[in-house]
Amino acid sequence: MKKYLLIFLGLSLFLSNCSKNDDTQIAEEIQENITPPEAEIDVTVQNFMWQTMNTYYFWQSDVVDLGDYRFASYDDYVSYLETEEDPGKFFDEKLLYTEDRFSFYSDDYEELTQSFAGISKSNGLEFGLSLFANSDDVYGYVRYIVPNSNASTKDIQRGDIFTGVNGTTLNLDNYIDLLFGDNDSYTLNMAEISNNVITDTDREVSLTKEANLTENPILINQVLETGGKKIGYIMYNAFTNEFDEQLNTAFGEFKSAGVTELVLDLRYNPGGSVNSARLLSSMIYGTYTNSVFLKARYNDKLQSEFKDADLIEYFADATDNNTPINTLGLNKVYIIATGSSASASELVMNGLDPYIDVIHIGTTTTGKNEFSVTFVDDLENGNVYNPDREDKINPDNHWAIQPLIGRNENANGFSEYTDGLAPDISLSEDLSNLGILGNMDEPLLAKAIAEITGTTAKMDFTVDMPVKLISSSKMFTKIKDNMFMDIKKPLNLTKKQ
């Protein structure tokens, strides 16, 4: 594999200082017009960001400043890095392609990687946010409560509505600061729905964010017996590879129970590990290790650097711990997915589509078909984060970037769903009737059961208050709607003095 020559900088760069004229009188006369000498600018982070994006970024050829021959000299490059002292602004404003909606950075790679493991600082309240009609005022509705969290000990549940925080009405200008700001504790001002109208109440709920809260993404897994069918139902809220064994165990229970139908609920699942998506798909379809699940496509510069073995992922017959996959071997699956279903959730739907019938119930998904990788300042490993190389990461640079570096195609070569995956059966959640997750009369699950058992005509699925989402609590976590995967062979990045 060829090596890309990249510029390597020291820990800091200095600008020349201005000096005063020895003549005191002249100095005093021009004192007010002298620009103070600029402080030392440390561009370690900017250099790490640029060299990584120049090599891996999916749209590298579309960003002029990431061009291989953009800089005429080392000094020219250094001057460019110095144009923005804030690494975050440097990444957002100078390195990103205009159509990139999802690449991001973190100033703490340890916090970022913990979030990918399902560990975060949270009060355990998962909620959606919407706008009142013809208004900039915002309201929230509770989707679910993370077990063993602070919220699980409070008088709040799925379907509850809130319109304010600490006595301040939520609106487009303040909801981010009030709900996702630096304060660990806040009080929600609750409301209620009556005759399809949201009305404020005097009820308040105080919540506190707790460090190191771990969320098991398998919120519900159960066997439902109805209409002569044994239906497995699993609500899976994040593709977190630390829980792959538990996921496999859940499918083992389905298999032992004789499940012949499956409802996979991804309505609130924003994504996560590509490998977890591959394993889940294998649990649904089969352990066909010669069948292509996905083929990764990188930027033009990188694509030819990889062999097919580095690009293709097949269905799996074992977990990463070599536990045999418990597969149901289905030829049809019912997947509940909405506008909050993204990346790895969409990957499962797209990856299974060439092989089995994927019946999508819900609304159009997010449309995130690119994957990313976590990069840190570890030049010898191509800047790819590896937990086994913690001691090799530059101790003076704790930043990480999570840029989009490619797209995953399914076995038919399809990956073009930036507008989202449209449902086969359209049904929005109803604020006036969210139902209890896992109950057979919860509307979206009920719709799937009706399709399976053939009782559709007997049920009323009218939606009185359809959810119109503007954001959700998951979009303000480090993981957000990210889809991340491993690079099997990190590229060799070399220093250029």
Tab-separated table of C-alpha atoms in Angstrom:
chain	number	residue	atom	x	y	z
A	1	MET	CA	0.000	0.000	0.000
A	2	LYS	CA	1.407	3.386	-0.984
A	3	LYS	CA	2.072	6.022	1.635
A	4	TYR	CA	0.581	9.502	1.457
A	5	LEU	CA	3.097	12.157	2.410
A	6	LEU	CA	1.566	14.414	5.001
A	7	ILE	CA	2.926	17.418	6.837
A	8	PHE	CA	3.924	16.895	10.441
A	9	LEU	CA	4.231	19.869	12.761
A	10	GLY	CA	5.773	20.330	16.170
A	11	LEU	CA	3.687	21.115	19.208
A	12	SER	CA	3.554	24.829	18.516
A	13	LEU	CA	4.423	27.547	16.026
A	14	PHE	CA	5.538	31.062	16.800
A	15	LEU	CA	4.788	34.362	15.111
A	16	SER	CA	7.338	37.100	15.008
A	17	ASN	CA	6.979	39.789	17.673
A	18	CYS	CA	7.014	43.470	16.890
A	19	SER	CA	9.623	45.513	18.711
A	20	LYS	CA	9.532	49.147	19.809
A	21	ASN	CA	11.821	51.823	18.434
A	22	ASP	CA	14.585	52.696	20.883
A	23	ASP	CA	13.584	56.338	20.726
A	24	THR	CA	11.166	56.752	23.650
A	25	GLN	CA	9.476	59.841	22.215
A	26	ILE	CA	8.638	58.149	18.907
A	27	ALA	CA	7.461	55.081	20.772
A	28	GLU	CA	5.090	57.143	22.860
A	29	GLU	CA	3.694	58.876	19.766
A	30	ILE	CA	2.840	55.636	17.994
A	31	GLN	CA	1.877	53.653	21.121
A	32	GLU	CA	-1.834	53.641	20.323
A	33	ASN	CA	-1.272	52.344	16.791
A	34	ILE	CA	0.954	49.407	17.660
A	35	THR	CA	-0.671	45.998	17.354
A	36	PRO	CA	0.393	43.853	20.318
A	37	PRO	CA	2.483	40.825	19.367
A	38	GLU	CA	0.340	37.772	18.659
A	39	ALA	CA	0.446	34.911	21.128
A	40	GLU	CA	1.957	31.561	20.261
A	41	ILE	CA	-0.457	29.508	18.141
A	42	ASP	CA	-0.507	25.775	18.736
A	43	VAL	CA	-1.824	24.087	15.580
A	44	THR	CA	-1.246	20.493	16.647
A	45	VAL	CA	-4.974	19.768	16.480
A	46	GLN	CA	-5.495	21.546	13.167
A	47	ASN	CA	-2.627	19.576	11.634
A	48	PHE	CA	-4.061	16.277	12.882
A	49	MET	CA	-7.456	17.198	11.478
A	50	TRP	CA	-6.156	18.259	8.068
A	51	GLN	CA	-3.906	15.276	7.480
A	52	THR	CA	-6.708	12.872	8.432
A	53	MET	CA	-9.326	14.574	6.281
A	54	ASN	CA	-6.939	14.869	3.324
A	55	THR	CA	-6.531	11.105	3.322
A	56	TYR	CA	-9.870	9.641	4.402
A	57	TYR	CA	-12.681	12.169	3.911
A	58	PHE	CA	-15.341	10.924	1.512
A	59	TRP	CA	-15.592	14.334	-0.197
A	60	GLN	CA	-11.844	15.083	-0.122
A	61	SER	CA	-11.748	15.896	-3.828
A	62	ASP	CA	-14.655	18.358	-3.453
A	63	VAL	CA	-13.017	20.498	-0.753
A	64	VAL	CA	-10.392	22.785	-2.302
A	65	ASP	CA	-8.414	23.203	0.921
A	66	LEU	CA	-8.033	19.415	1.240
A	67	GLY	CA	-6.397	19.056	-2.161
A	68	ASP	CA	-3.165	17.063	-2.375
A	69	TYR	CA	-1.420	19.988	-4.094
A	70	ARG	CA	-3.234	22.797	-2.315
A	71	PHE	CA	-0.093	24.258	-0.675
A	72	ALA	CA	3.001	25.403	-2.495
A	73	SER	CA	5.277	25.002	0.512
A	74	TYR	CA	5.504	23.982	4.128
A	75	ASP	CA	5.260	27.625	5.204
A	76	ASP	CA	2.141	28.069	3.063
A	77	TYR	CA	0.543	25.103	4.812
A	78	VAL	CA	1.503	26.386	8.274
A	79	SER	CA	0.028	29.783	7.482
A	80	TYR	CA	-3.222	28.098	6.479
A	81	LEU	CA	-3.402	26.143	9.757
A	82	GLU	CA	-2.906	29.383	11.654
A	83	THR	CA	-5.905	31.071	10.044
A	84	GLU	CA	-8.231	29.610	12.668
A	85	GLU	CA	-7.063	29.228	16.251
A	86	ASP	CA	-10.197	27.356	17.376
A	87	PRO	CA	-9.883	23.710	16.196
A	88	GLY	CA	-13.649	23.246	16.243
A	89	LYS	CA	-14.241	26.161	13.893
A	90	PHE	CA	-11.319	25.036	11.756
A	91	PHE	CA	-12.984	21.645	11.282
A	92	ASP	CA	-16.505	22.963	10.680
A	93	GLU	CA	-15.716	25.986	8.550
A	94	LYS	CA	-12.632	24.981	6.566
A	95	LEU	CA	-12.647	21.205	6.120
A	96	LEU	CA	-16.267	20.116	5.624
A	97	TYR	CA	-18.088	19.677	2.326
A	98	THR	CA	-21.194	21.864	2.084
A	99	GLU	CA	-23.554	18.878	1.811
A	100	ASP	CA	-22.064	17.023	4.787
A	101	ARG	CA	-24.733	16.899	7.502
A	102	PHE	CA	-23.114	14.478	9.901
A	103	SER	CA	-19.316	14.738	10.372
A	104	PHE	CA	-18.332	16.115	13.768
A	105	TYR	CA	-15.503	16.536	16.251
A	106	SER	CA	-14.955	16.075	19.981
A	107	ASP	CA	-12.419	17.753	22.230
A	108	ASP	CA	-12.336	14.612	24.411
A	109	TYR	CA	-11.840	11.312	22.602
A	110	GLU	CA	-12.357	9.320	25.821
A	111	GLU	CA	-15.836	10.789	26.316
A	112	LEU	CA	-16.632	10.117	22.666
A	113	THR	CA	-15.552	6.469	22.720
A	114	GLN	CA	-17.409	5.869	25.985
A	115	SER	CA	-20.603	7.130	24.373
A	116	PHE	CA	-20.203	4.553	21.620
A	117	ALA	CA	-20.214	1.929	24.375
A	118	GLY	CA	-23.548	3.233	25.646
A	119	ILE	CA	-21.987	5.142	28.555
A	120	SER	CA	-22.884	8.792	29.025
A	121	LYS	CA	-23.871	11.501	31.465
A	122	SER	CA	-27.657	11.422	31.403
A	123	ASN	CA	-30.806	11.574	33.484
A	124	GLY	CA	-32.248	8.698	31.459
A	125	LEU	CA	-35.154	10.616	29.925
A	126	GLU	CA	-35.441	9.997	26.197
A	127	PHE	CA	-37.754	12.420	24.458
A	128	GLY	CA	-38.753	13.953	21.166
A	129	LEU	CA	-39.208	17.661	20.455
A	130	SER	CA	-41.806	19.310	18.261
A	131	LEU	CA	-43.260	22.746	17.478
A	132	PHE	CA	-46.678	24.112	18.279
A	133	ALA	CA	-48.574	24.975	15.117
A	134	ASN	CA	-47.757	28.424	13.693
A	135	SER	CA	-45.337	29.128	16.533
A	136	ASP	CA	-41.670	29.000	17.513
A	137	ASP	CA	-42.626	27.479	20.880
A	138	VAL	CA	-41.353	23.956	21.486
A	139	TYR	CA	-42.795	21.061	23.456
A	140	GLY	CA	-41.305	17.726	24.373
A	141	TYR	CA	-42.878	14.306	24.693
A	142	VAL	CA	-41.418	11.368	26.575
A	143	ARG	CA	-40.523	8.386	24.401
A	144	TYR	CA	-39.114	6.046	27.031
A	145	ILE	CA	-37.185	5.963	30.289
A	146	VAL	CA	-33.787	4.274	30.570
A	147	PRO	CA	-33.985	1.647	33.339
A	148	ASN	CA	-31.998	2.332	36.535
A	149	SER	CA	-31.630	6.019	35.675
A	150	ASN	CA	-32.559	9.123	37.637
A	151	ALA	CA	-35.702	9.525	35.521
A	152	SER	CA	-36.774	5.973	36.380
A	153	THR	CA	-37.185	7.069	40.007
A	154	LYS	CA	-39.424	10.047	39.156
A	155	ASP	CA	-43.100	10.506	38.368
A	156	ILE	CA	-42.707	10.646	34.610
A	157	GLN	CA	-43.501	8.149	31.869
A	158	ARG	CA	-43.904	7.571	28.148
A	159	GLY	CA	-46.417	9.952	26.609
A	160	ASP	CA	-45.955	12.730	29.165
A	161	ILE	CA	-45.675	16.245	27.695
A	162	PHE	CA	-43.540	19.177	28.863
A	163	THR	CA	-43.465	22.754	27.613
A	164	GLY	CA	-40.940	24.512	29.834
A	165	VAL	CA	-37.779	24.172	31.885
A	166	ASN	CA	-37.254	25.938	35.226
A	167	GLY	CA	-40.321	28.072	34.577
A	168	THR	CA	-39.186	29.245	31.128
A	169	THR	CA	-41.265	28.340	28.085
A	170	LEU	CA	-39.300	26.350	25.531
A	171	ASN	CA	-38.790	27.862	22.086
A	172	LEU	CA	-36.440	27.517	19.129
A	173	ASP	CA	-33.989	30.024	20.594
A	174	ASN	CA	-33.620	28.551	24.082
A	175	TYR	CA	-34.461	24.823	24.112
A	176	ILE	CA	-30.886	23.702	23.451
A	177	ASP	CA	-29.442	25.700	26.349
A	178	LEU	CA	-32.248	24.780	28.721
A	179	LEU	CA	-32.328	21.042	28.004
A	180	PHE	CA	-28.783	20.303	26.858
A	181	GLY	CA	-26.689	23.003	28.499
A	182	ASP	CA	-24.102	22.716	31.249
A	183	ASN	CA	-26.587	22.387	34.103
A	184	ASP	CA	-26.829	18.812	35.359
A	185	SER	CA	-30.186	19.420	37.026
A	186	TYR	CA	-33.367	21.029	35.759
A	187	THR	CA	-37.099	21.015	36.422
A	188	LEU	CA	-39.559	20.226	33.642
A	189	ASN	CA	-42.832	22.126	33.515
A	190	MET	CA	-45.391	19.524	32.510
A	191	ALA	CA	-48.489	19.735	30.321
A	192	GLU	CA	-51.309	17.429	29.291
A	193	ILE	CA	-53.335	16.599	26.207
A	194	SER	CA	-57.079	17.082	26.319
A	195	ASN	CA	-59.264	16.949	23.191
A	196	ASN	CA	-56.083	16.999	21.097
A	197	VAL	CA	-54.948	20.263	22.680
A	198	ILE	CA	-51.768	20.617	24.784
A	199	THR	CA	-52.395	22.583	27.977
A	200	ASP	CA	-49.921	23.567	30.685
A	201	THR	CA	-50.360	22.182	34.197
A	202	ASP	CA	-48.835	22.970	37.578
A	203	ARG	CA	-46.980	19.649	37.707
A	204	GLU	CA	-43.179	19.714	37.804
A	205	VAL	CA	-40.576	16.977	37.516
A	206	SER	CA	-36.987	17.550	38.639
A	207	LEU	CA	-34.245	15.505	36.985
A	208	THR	CA	-30.498	15.172	37.459
A	209	LYS	CA	-27.924	13.907	34.964
A	210	GLU	CA	-25.674	11.184	36.330
A	211	ALA	CA	-22.212	10.269	35.097
A	212	ASN	CA	-21.482	6.880	33.565
A	213	LEU	CA	-25.067	5.845	32.932
A	214	THR	CA	-25.027	2.731	30.762
A	215	GLU	CA	-28.013	2.081	28.517
A	216	ASN	CA	-28.696	-1.450	27.362
A	217	PRO	CA	-29.963	-0.912	23.809
A	218	ILE	CA	-32.266	-3.941	24.110
A	219	LEU	CA	-35.161	-2.202	25.824
A	220	ILE	CA	-37.719	-4.958	25.217
A	221	ASN	CA	-37.544	-8.515	23.924
A	222	GLN	CA	-40.545	-10.799	24.246
A	223	VAL	CA	-42.549	-13.484	22.487
A	224	LEU	CA	-46.120	-12.591	21.559
A	225	GLU	CA	-48.630	-15.332	20.785
A	226	THR	CA	-51.666	-14.185	18.856
A	227	GLY	CA	-53.719	-15.296	15.869
A	228	GLY	CA	-51.975	-18.657	15.871
A	229	LYS	CA	-48.575	-17.002	15.410
A	230	LYS	CA	-45.478	-16.852	17.590
A	231	ILE	CA	-44.037	-13.400	17.072
A	232	GLY	CA	-40.706	-12.208	18.411
A	233	TYR	CA	-40.692	-8.519	19.302
A	234	ILE	CA	-37.485	-6.674	20.075
A	235	MET	CA	-37.058	-2.968	20.646
A	236	TYR	CA	-33.431	-2.129	19.912
A	237	ASN	CA	-32.413	1.481	20.515
A	238	ALA	CA	-28.727	1.652	19.512
A	239	PHE	CA	-26.169	-0.493	17.724
A	240	THR	CA	-23.812	-0.833	20.690
A	241	ASN	CA	-21.275	-3.602	20.160
A	242	GLU	CA	-20.723	-4.100	23.890
A	243	PHE	CA	-24.209	-5.663	23.952
A	244	ASP	CA	-23.841	-7.972	20.945
A	245	GLU	CA	-23.755	-11.050	23.172
A	246	GLN	CA	-26.994	-10.045	24.912
A	247	LEU	CA	-28.566	-9.439	21.504
A	248	ASN	CA	-27.547	-12.914	20.382
A	249	THR	CA	-28.962	-14.372	23.600
A	250	ALA	CA	-32.290	-12.650	22.928
A	251	PHE	CA	-32.451	-14.290	19.499
A	252	GLY	CA	-31.564	-17.599	21.111
A	253	GLU	CA	-34.642	-17.207	23.297
A	254	PHE	CA	-36.746	-16.457	20.221
A	255	LYS	CA	-35.406	-19.542	18.514
A	256	SER	CA	-36.041	-21.774	21.538
A	257	ALA	CA	-39.607	-20.447	21.771
A	258	GLY	CA	-40.293	-21.412	18.152
A	259	VAL	CA	-40.710	-17.875	16.848
A	260	THR	CA	-41.622	-17.788	13.142
A	261	GLU	CA	-42.271	-14.046	12.754
A	262	LEU	CA	-40.218	-11.061	13.896
A	263	VAL	CA	-41.001	-7.408	14.575
A	264	LEU	CA	-37.796	-5.400	14.904
A	265	ASP	CA	-38.496	-2.006	16.444
A	266	LEU	CA	-35.899	0.592	15.393
A	267	ARG	CA	-38.159	3.642	15.662
A	268	TYR	CA	-35.788	5.476	18.049
A	269	ASN	CA	-32.536	3.890	16.938
A	270	PRO	CA	-30.122	6.491	15.478
A	271	GLY	CA	-27.426	3.957	14.599
A	272	GLY	CA	-23.999	2.939	15.828
A	273	SER	CA	-21.732	0.005	15.037
A	274	VAL	CA	-21.717	-1.391	11.499
A	275	ASN	CA	-20.541	-4.734	12.846
A	276	SER	CA	-23.504	-4.903	15.237
A	277	ALA	CA	-25.770	-4.242	12.244
A	278	ARG	CA	-24.122	-7.149	10.401
A	279	LEU	CA	-24.567	-9.475	13.378
A	280	LEU	CA	-28.204	-8.485	13.879
A	281	SER	CA	-28.924	-9.046	10.197
A	282	SER	CA	-27.344	-12.482	10.445
A	283	MET	CA	-29.566	-13.295	13.428
A	284	ILE	CA	-32.573	-12.430	11.286
A	285	TYR	CA	-31.611	-13.923	7.909
A	286	GLY	CA	-28.937	-16.561	8.353
A	287	THR	CA	-25.270	-17.380	8.809
A	288	TYR	CA	-24.427	-17.276	5.113
A	289	THR	CA	-20.774	-16.343	5.302
A	290	ASN	CA	-20.434	-16.302	1.508
A	291	SER	CA	-23.294	-13.834	1.039
A	292	VAL	CA	-22.404	-10.153	0.841
A	293	PHE	CA	-23.955	-7.965	3.509
A	294	LEU	CA	-22.225	-4.759	2.422
A	295	LYS	CA	-19.436	-3.364	0.314
A	296	ALA	CA	-17.722	-0.214	1.493
A	297	ARG	CA	-17.028	2.578	-0.986
A	298	TYR	CA	-14.393	5.181	-0.090
A	299	ASN	CA	-13.206	8.320	-1.866
A	300	ASP	CA	-11.553	7.880	-5.246
A	301	LYS	CA	-8.066	8.192	-3.793
A	302	LEU	CA	-8.571	5.378	-1.301
A	303	GLN	CA	-10.824	2.938	-3.104
A	304	SER	CA	-8.022	1.436	-5.167
A	305	GLU	CA	-5.846	1.094	-2.068
A	306	PHE	CA	-8.046	-1.624	-0.620
A	307	LYS	CA	-8.540	-5.182	-1.755
A	308	ASP	CA	-12.028	-6.706	-1.904
A	309	ALA	CA	-11.309	-8.529	1.347
A	310	ASP	CA	-10.923	-5.120	2.997
A	311	LEU	CA	-14.098	-3.736	1.444
A	312	ILE	CA	-16.659	-6.541	1.681
A	313	GLU	CA	-18.483	-7.669	4.807
A	314	TYR	CA	-20.386	-10.952	4.713
A	315	PHE	CA	-23.127	-12.256	6.939
A	316	ALA	CA	-21.659	-13.753	10.116
A	317	ASP	CA	-21.857	-17.147	11.768
A	318	ALA	CA	-20.363	-16.042	15.103
A	319	THR	CA	-20.025	-12.965	17.278
A	320	ASP	CA	-16.670	-11.330	17.920
A	321	ASN	CA	-16.399	-13.587	20.979
A	322	ASN	CA	-16.821	-16.621	18.705
A	323	THR	CA	-20.285	-17.376	20.054
A	324	PRO	CA	-22.362	-19.087	17.324
A	325	ILE	CA	-25.025	-16.799	15.909
A	326	ASN	CA	-28.584	-17.668	16.909
A	327	THR	CA	-30.399	-17.146	13.633
A	328	LEU	CA	-34.116	-17.349	12.895
A	329	GLY	CA	-33.529	-17.933	9.169
A	330	LEU	CA	-36.463	-15.744	8.155
A	331	ASN	CA	-37.606	-14.847	4.657
A	332	LYS	CA	-39.561	-11.826	5.901
A	333	VAL	CA	-39.109	-9.289	8.687
A	334	TYR	CA	-41.302	-6.446	9.895
A	335	ILE	CA	-39.251	-3.375	10.830
A	336	ILE	CA	-40.710	-0.372	12.634
A	337	ALA	CA	-38.700	2.677	11.576
A	338	THR	CA	-39.288	6.439	11.630
A	339	GLY	CA	-37.524	9.733	11.008
A	340	SER	CA	-35.444	8.955	14.107
A	341	SER	CA	-34.122	5.726	12.559
A	342	ALA	CA	-30.747	6.374	10.944
A	343	SER	CA	-27.412	5.009	9.740
A	344	ALA	CA	-26.953	1.461	11.074
A	345	SER	CA	-30.739	1.062	11.331
A	346	GLU	CA	-31.050	1.919	7.651
A	347	LEU	CA	-28.062	-0.321	6.924
A	348	VAL	CA	-29.917	-3.354	8.325
A	349	MET	CA	-32.927	-2.574	6.167
A	350	ASN	CA	-30.833	-2.012	3.053
A	351	GLY	CA	-28.485	-4.937	3.694
A	352	LEU	CA	-31.332	-7.423	4.157
A	353	ASP	CA	-33.375	-6.157	1.213
A	354	PRO	CA	-31.649	-8.234	-1.531
A	355	TYR	CA	-32.362	-11.435	0.389
A	356	ILE	CA	-35.687	-11.221	2.237
A	357	ASP	CA	-38.887	-9.179	2.321
A	358	VAL	CA	-38.347	-6.158	4.543
A	359	ILE	CA	-41.726	-4.706	5.508
A	360	HIS	CA	-41.081	-1.161	6.736
A	361	ILE	CA	-43.843	0.178	8.989
A	362	GLY	CA	-43.714	3.803	10.168
A	363	THR	CA	-42.407	6.905	8.416
A	364	THR	CA	-39.479	7.821	6.171
A	365	THR	CA	-36.107	7.314	7.834
A	366	THR	CA	-33.338	9.903	8.278
A	367	GLY	CA	-31.335	9.108	5.141
A	368	LYS	CA	-27.814	8.669	6.497
A	369	ASN	CA	-26.025	6.288	4.194
A	370	GLU	CA	-22.421	7.236	5.002
A	371	PHE	CA	-20.237	5.661	7.662
A	372	SER	CA	-17.526	7.195	9.806
A	373	VAL	CA	-14.463	6.214	11.793
A	374	THR	CA	-13.075	7.654	15.019
A	375	PHE	CA	-9.705	9.330	14.429
A	376	VAL	CA	-7.248	10.456	17.077
A	377	ASP	CA	-3.676	11.743	16.970
A	378	ASP	CA	-1.912	8.392	16.479
A	379	LEU	CA	0.120	8.814	13.307
A	380	GLU	CA	1.655	5.328	13.377
A	381	ASN	CA	-1.827	3.785	13.191
A	382	GLY	CA	-3.052	6.060	10.440
A	383	ASN	CA	-4.767	8.188	13.132
A	384	VAL	CA	-7.408	5.467	13.477
A	385	TYR	CA	-8.527	5.041	17.081
A	386	ASN	CA	-7.602	1.687	18.593
A	387	PRO	CA	-8.345	1.133	22.315
A	388	ASP	CA	-5.285	-1.102	22.529
A	389	ARG	CA	-3.074	1.851	21.539
A	390	GLU	CA	-4.147	4.358	24.182
A	391	ASP	CA	-0.519	4.853	25.190
A	392	LYS	CA	0.411	5.722	21.580
A	393	ILE	CA	-2.016	8.646	21.232
A	394	ASN	CA	-0.358	12.061	21.390
A	395	PRO	CA	-0.792	13.029	25.082
A	396	ASP	CA	-0.921	16.708	24.100
A	397	ASN	CA	-3.915	16.232	21.814
A	398	HIS	CA	-7.174	14.853	23.235
A	399	TRP	CA	-9.278	15.810	20.229
A	400	ALA	CA	-11.017	13.299	18.002
A	401	ILE	CA	-12.841	13.706	14.720
A	402	GLN	CA	-15.643	11.536	13.355
A	403	PRO	CA	-15.768	12.330	9.642
A	404	LEU	CA	-17.823	10.526	7.027
A	405	ILE	CA	-15.374	8.482	5.008
A	406	GLY	CA	-17.517	6.229	2.840
A	407	ARG	CA	-20.828	4.660	1.901
A	408	ASN	CA	-22.028	1.111	2.368
A	409	GLU	CA	-23.655	-0.529	-0.645
A	410	ASN	CA	-25.814	-3.619	-0.330
A	411	ALA	CA	-25.294	-6.780	-2.378
A	412	ASN	CA	-27.125	-5.146	-5.304
A	413	GLY	CA	-24.855	-2.090	-5.189
A	414	PHE	CA	-27.570	0.212	-3.830
A	415	SER	CA	-26.678	2.999	-1.391
A	416	GLU	CA	-28.538	6.062	-2.670
A	417	TYR	CA	-31.024	6.855	0.069
A	418	THR	CA	-30.024	10.300	1.280
A	419	ASP	CA	-33.721	11.222	1.288
A	420	GLY	CA	-34.434	8.308	3.618
A	421	LEU	CA	-36.116	4.949	3.175
A	422	ALA	CA	-39.843	5.322	2.587
A	423	PRO	CA	-42.220	3.014	4.461
A	424	ASP	CA	-44.186	0.215	2.870
A	425	ILE	CA	-46.933	0.882	5.409
A	426	SER	CA	-47.135	4.532	6.452
A	427	LEU	CA	-48.116	5.172	10.065
A	428	SER	CA	-46.947	8.005	12.298
A	429	GLU	CA	-46.824	7.897	16.065
A	430	ASP	CA	-49.854	9.624	17.606
A	431	LEU	CA	-49.146	12.010	20.508
A	432	SER	CA	-52.661	11.471	21.781
A	433	ASN	CA	-52.178	7.699	21.733
A	434	LEU	CA	-48.504	6.745	22.001
A	435	GLY	CA	-49.409	3.547	23.808
A	436	ILE	CA	-47.195	1.405	26.009
A	437	LEU	CA	-44.121	0.010	24.279
A	438	GLY	CA	-44.326	-3.766	23.958
A	439	ASN	CA	-48.088	-3.940	24.449
A	440	MET	CA	-49.924	-5.515	21.548
A	441	ASP	CA	-52.252	-2.499	21.324
A	442	GLU	CA	-49.397	0.025	20.935
A	443	PRO	CA	-50.311	1.387	17.473
A	444	LEU	CA	-47.146	0.658	15.474
A	445	LEU	CA	-46.687	-2.801	16.982
A	446	ALA	CA	-50.406	-3.449	16.575
A	447	LYS	CA	-50.109	-2.570	12.893
A	448	ALA	CA	-47.260	-5.055	12.448
A	449	ILE	CA	-49.234	-7.766	14.264
A	450	ALA	CA	-52.272	-7.036	12.121
A	451	GLU	CA	-50.196	-7.456	8.964
A	452	ILE	CA	-48.782	-10.736	10.257
A	453	THR	CA	-52.103	-12.197	11.365
A	454	GLY	CA	-54.265	-10.695	8.633
A	455	THR	CA	-56.555	-8.734	10.951
A	456	THR	CA	-55.838	-5.279	9.477
A	457	ALA	CA	-59.428	-4.519	8.520
A	458	LYS	CA	-60.648	-4.953	12.087
A	459	MET	CA	-58.537	-2.158	13.594
A	460	ASP	CA	-58.661	1.639	13.483
A	461	PHE	CA	-55.261	3.237	12.925
A	462	THR	CA	-56.426	6.832	12.625
A	463	VAL	CA	-53.747	9.287	13.817
A	464	ASP	CA	-55.208	12.375	15.499
A	465	MET	CA	-51.980	14.124	16.538
A	466	PRO	CA	-49.132	12.932	14.292
A	467	VAL	CA	-45.620	13.503	15.623
A	468	LYS	CA	-43.780	16.247	13.718
A	469	LEU	CA	-40.252	15.951	15.004
A	470	ILE	CA	-37.704	18.764	15.006
A	471	SER	CA	-35.150	16.956	17.176
A	472	SER	CA	-34.744	14.507	20.033
A	473	SER	CA	-32.646	13.918	23.118
A	474	LYS	CA	-30.488	11.404	21.234
A	475	MET	CA	-29.346	14.098	18.815
A	476	PHE	CA	-27.546	15.862	21.654
A	477	THR	CA	-25.421	12.917	22.690
A	478	LYS	CA	-21.916	12.294	21.365
A	479	ILE	CA	-23.057	9.344	19.293
A	480	LYS	CA	-26.042	11.185	17.719
A	481	ASP	CA	-27.001	9.439	14.459
A	482	ASN	CA	-23.525	8.197	13.719
A	483	MET	CA	-22.682	4.946	11.919
A	484	PHE	CA	-19.170	3.833	12.667
A	485	MET	CA	-17.068	0.958	11.452
A	486	ASP	CA	-13.565	-0.404	11.716
A	487	ILE	CA	-10.888	0.025	9.074
A	488	LYS	CA	-9.257	-3.375	8.831
A	489	LYS	CA	-5.956	-1.995	7.606
A	490	PRO	CA	-5.304	1.631	8.615
A	491	LEU	CA	-3.307	3.563	6.036
A	492	ASN	CA	0.320	4.382	6.702
A	493	LEU	CA	0.677	8.111	7.217
A	494	THR	CA	4.246	9.373	7.021
A	495	LYS	CA	5.854	12.529	8.302
A	496	LYS	CA	7.111	15.223	6.004
A	497	GLN	CA	9.653	17.485	7.650
